Amino acid sequence: GESVGLHLPTLSVQEGDNSIINCAYSNSASDYFIWYKQESGKGPQFIIDIRSNMDKRQGQRVTVLLNKTVKHLSLQIAATQPGDSAVYFCAEISNRNSGYALNFGKGTSLLVTP
Amino acid sequence: DVKVTQSSRYLVKRTGEKVFLECVQDMDHENMFWYRQDPGLGLRLIYFSYDVKMKEKGDIPEGYSVSREKKERFSLILESASTNQTSMYLCASSLSQGRDTEAFFGQGTRLTVV
């Protein structure tokens, strides 16, 4: 299937700084994307999603940007906190024979330092 | 809140054993998924199901099978466990077959095959 990849495997930021996590996708037909956060010992949790008819979507302290021209997705976290330390995955909707499933990237580990 | 429950957090099995991983969701979701998560590889789709008694292979189905006899329960079966199946296994569910649908994850089962 199509690949979803991340530019950096690890990211270290200071508490209070803004974080930017990047993701590249290769399937130009992809039209729905999700960012998940996975804390140690837990399953991935939904953070924010975006549809291809949008180029920006904001949540609480998080913003997702979508650039369809270069097939790039980013997650911005404002005023990063220690509780933001986790692995972040981008995922794209993948068309299968009988429906749809999410195709995940390899993940970026975010470490917030005091 | 949606709850996806995996029956075991940790399992240790011997090579050649038949292994059952159980997953139950309590929100009447039609879709259920099994992923495995390995360091540096992200989440990879093993199998999924869009209805009772219905299943479709994901990207890495070899060595696995699944069973969905009831809507709320989706089982992953390792017919003859091998050491390369040592991994974190994540179950997920989602509401509909629509494209714009997030998946909710369980806590994961860390399986070690010795």
Coordinates of C-alpha atoms in Angstrom, one line a residue:
Chain A
G1 CA 0.0 0.0 0.0
E2 CA 0.9 3.7 0.0
S3 CA 3.4 4.8 2.6
V4 CA 3.0 7.4 5.3
G5 CA 6.3 8.6 6.7
L6 CA 7.7 11.0 9.2
H7 CA 10.7 13.3 8.7
L8 CA 12.2 12.9 12.2
P9 CA 12.0 9.9 14.5
T10 CA 12.7 11.9 17.7
L11 CA 12.2 15.5 18.7
S12 CA 13.3 17.2 21.9
V13 CA 11.8 20.5 23.0
Q14 CA 12.0 22.7 26.1
E15 CA 8.9 23.1 28.2
G16 CA 7.0 26.2 27.0
D17 CA 8.3 26.1 23.5
N18 CA 6.2 25.2 20.4
S19 CA 6.6 21.8 18.8
I20 CA 6.2 20.9 15.2
I21 CA 6.0 17.3 14.1
N22 CA 6.0 16.6 10.3
C23 CA 4.6 13.9 8.2
A24 CA 4.8 13.1 4.5
Y25 CA 2.3 11.0 2.6
S26 CA 2.6 9.5 -0.9
N27 CA -1.0 8.7 -1.8
S28 CA -2.3 11.8 -3.6
A29 CA -5.8 10.4 -3.3
S30 CA -5.7 10.5 0.5
D31 CA -8.4 12.8 1.7
Y32 CA -8.6 12.3 5.5
F33 CA -5.8 12.4 8.0
I34 CA -5.6 11.9 11.8
W35 CA -2.9 12.6 14.4
Y36 CA -2.7 10.2 17.3
K37 CA -0.7 10.5 20.5
Q38 CA 0.6 7.4 22.3
E39 CA 1.8 7.6 25.9
S40 CA 4.0 5.0 27.4
G41 CA 2.0 1.8 28.1
K42 CA -1.2 3.0 26.5
G43 CA -2.9 2.7 23.1
P44 CA -2.9 5.6 20.6
Q45 CA -5.4 8.3 21.4
F46 CA -7.0 10.7 18.8
I47 CA -5.7 14.2 18.9
I48 CA -7.1 16.0 15.8
D49 CA -8.2 15.2 12.2
I50 CA -8.3 17.1 9.0
R51 CA -10.1 16.6 5.7
S52 CA -8.5 17.3 2.3
N53 CA -10.9 20.2 1.7
M54 CA -9.1 22.1 4.5
D55 CA -5.6 23.3 4.9
K56 CA -5.7 24.1 8.6
R57 CA -7.5 23.0 11.6
Q58 CA -7.1 24.1 15.2
G59 CA -7.8 22.4 18.5
Q60 CA -6.9 23.1 22.0
R61 CA -3.1 24.0 21.8
V62 CA -2.8 21.9 18.7
T63 CA -3.0 22.9 15.0
V64 CA -2.8 20.6 12.0
L65 CA -1.6 22.0 8.6
L66 CA -2.2 20.2 5.4
N67 CA -0.3 21.0 2.2
K68 CA -1.7 18.9 -0.6
T69 CA 0.6 20.2 -3.2
V70 CA 3.7 18.7 -1.6
K71 CA 1.7 16.0 0.3
H72 CA 2.8 17.1 3.7
L73 CA 1.1 17.2 7.1
S74 CA 2.3 18.8 10.3
L75 CA 1.1 18.9 13.9
Q76 CA 1.9 22.0 15.9
I77 CA 1.7 22.0 19.7
A78 CA 1.7 25.3 21.4
A79 CA 3.4 25.9 24.7
T80 CA 4.6 22.3 25.0
Q81 CA 4.1 20.7 28.4
P82 CA 5.7 17.7 30.1
G83 CA 2.5 15.8 29.6
D84 CA 2.9 16.2 25.8
S85 CA 5.9 13.8 25.9
A86 CA 4.7 10.8 23.8
V87 CA 5.0 9.2 20.4
Y88 CA 2.9 10.9 17.8
F89 CA 1.6 9.2 14.7
C90 CA 0.0 10.5 11.6
A91 CA -2.4 8.3 9.8
E92 CA -4.2 8.5 6.4
I93 CA -7.4 6.8 5.4
S94 CA -6.6 3.8 3.2
N95 CA -9.1 2.4 0.6
R96 CA -9.4 -1.4 1.0
N97 CA -11.5 -3.9 -0.8
S98 CA -14.5 -3.8 1.5
G99 CA -14.1 -0.5 3.2
Y100 CA -11.5 1.8 4.8
A101 CA -8.7 1.4 7.3
L102 CA -6.1 3.8 8.7
N103 CA -2.6 3.5 7.4
F104 CA -0.1 4.8 10.0
G105 CA 3.3 6.3 9.8
K106 CA 6.3 5.2 11.9
G107 CA 5.9 7.7 14.6
T108 CA 7.9 10.6 16.1
S109 CA 8.9 10.5 19.8
L110 CA 8.5 13.9 21.4
L111 CA 10.5 14.6 24.6
V112 CA 9.7 17.7 26.6
T113 CA 12.6 18.8 28.8
P114 CA 12.2 21.2 31.8
Chain B
D1 CA -16.8 7.1 26.2
V2 CA -15.8 4.4 23.8
K3 CA -14.1 1.5 25.5
V4 CA -12.0 -1.0 23.7
T5 CA -10.7 -3.7 26.0
Q6 CA -8.0 -6.2 25.3
S7 CA -8.1 -9.2 27.5
S8 CA -4.4 -9.3 28.4
R9 CA -1.8 -6.6 28.9
Y10 CA 1.1 -9.1 28.8
L11 CA 1.4 -12.6 27.5
V12 CA 4.3 -15.1 27.2
K13 CA 3.9 -18.0 25.0
R14 CA 6.1 -20.8 23.6
T15 CA 7.0 -21.3 20.0
G16 CA 4.4 -23.4 18.2
E17 CA 1.6 -22.6 20.6
K18 CA -1.8 -21.5 19.4
V19 CA -2.5 -18.0 20.8
F20 CA -5.7 -16.2 21.1
L21 CA -5.8 -12.4 21.6
E22 CA -9.3 -11.1 22.5
C23 CA -10.7 -7.7 22.0
V24 CA -14.1 -6.3 23.0
Q25 CA -15.7 -2.9 22.3
D26 CA -18.8 -1.6 24.0
M27 CA -20.0 1.0 21.6
D28 CA -21.7 -1.1 18.9
H29 CA -19.1 -0.2 16.4
E30 CA -19.3 -2.0 13.0
N31 CA -15.5 -1.9 12.3
M32 CA -12.8 -3.6 14.2
F33 CA -9.1 -3.8 13.5
W34 CA -5.9 -5.6 14.6
Y35 CA -2.5 -3.9 14.3
R36 CA 0.9 -4.8 15.5
Q37 CA 3.4 -2.2 16.6
D38 CA 7.1 -2.6 16.4
P39 CA 9.9 -0.1 17.1
G40 CA 10.7 1.9 14.0
L41 CA 7.9 0.3 12.0
G42 CA 4.9 2.1 13.5
L43 CA 1.5 0.4 13.4
R44 CA 0.9 -2.2 10.7
L45 CA -2.6 -3.6 9.8
I46 CA -3.0 -7.3 10.2
Y47 CA -6.7 -7.9 9.7
F48 CA -9.9 -6.0 10.0
S49 CA -13.6 -6.7 10.0
Y50 CA -16.6 -4.6 8.9
D51 CA -19.3 -6.9 10.1
V52 CA -20.0 -10.1 12.0
K53 CA -18.4 -13.1 10.3
M54 CA -16.7 -10.8 7.8
K55 CA -12.9 -10.3 7.6
E56 CA -10.4 -8.8 5.3
K57 CA -6.6 -9.2 5.2
G58 CA -4.5 -6.2 6.0
D59 CA -0.9 -5.6 5.1
I60 CA 0.7 -8.4 7.1
P61 CA -1.8 -11.2 7.6
E62 CA 0.7 -14.1 7.2
G63 CA 0.7 -16.3 10.3
Y64 CA -2.5 -14.8 11.7
S65 CA -6.2 -15.4 11.4
V66 CA -9.2 -13.7 13.0
S67 CA -12.7 -14.5 14.2
R68 CA -15.7 -12.2 14.6
E69 CA -18.7 -14.2 15.8
K70 CA -20.3 -11.3 17.6
K71 CA -20.3 -7.7 16.8
E72 CA -18.5 -6.6 19.9
R73 CA -15.7 -9.1 19.9
F74 CA -12.8 -9.5 17.5
S75 CA -10.2 -12.2 18.1
L76 CA -6.7 -12.5 16.7
I77 CA -5.3 -16.0 16.4
L78 CA -1.7 -17.0 16.0
E79 CA -2.0 -20.5 14.7
S80 CA 1.5 -21.5 15.6
A81 CA 3.4 -18.8 17.4
S82 CA 6.9 -17.9 16.3
T83 CA 9.5 -15.6 17.8
N84 CA 9.1 -13.1 15.1
Q85 CA 5.5 -12.5 16.3
T86 CA 6.8 -11.1 19.5
S87 CA 5.3 -7.6 19.4
M88 CA 2.7 -5.2 20.8
Y89 CA -0.7 -6.0 19.4
L90 CA -3.3 -3.2 19.3
C91 CA -7.0 -3.6 18.7
A92 CA -9.2 -0.8 17.4
S93 CA -12.8 -0.1 16.5
S94 CA -14.6 2.6 14.6
L95 CA -18.2 3.5 14.0
S96 CA -19.0 3.3 10.3
Q97 CA -17.6 2.5 6.9
G98 CA -17.4 6.2 6.1
R99 CA -14.1 7.6 5.1
D100 CA -14.0 10.2 7.8
T101 CA -13.9 8.0 10.8
E102 CA -11.4 7.9 13.6
A103 CA -10.4 4.6 15.3
F104 CA -10.5 4.0 19.0
F105 CA -7.7 1.8 20.4
G106 CA -7.3 -0.6 23.3
Q107 CA -4.4 -0.5 25.7
G108 CA -2.5 -3.2 23.7
T109 CA -1.2 -6.7 24.5
R110 CA 2.5 -7.2 24.6
L111 CA 3.2 -10.7 23.4
T112 CA 6.5 -12.4 23.9
V113 CA 7.1 -15.7 22.1
V114 CA 10.0 -17.7 23.6

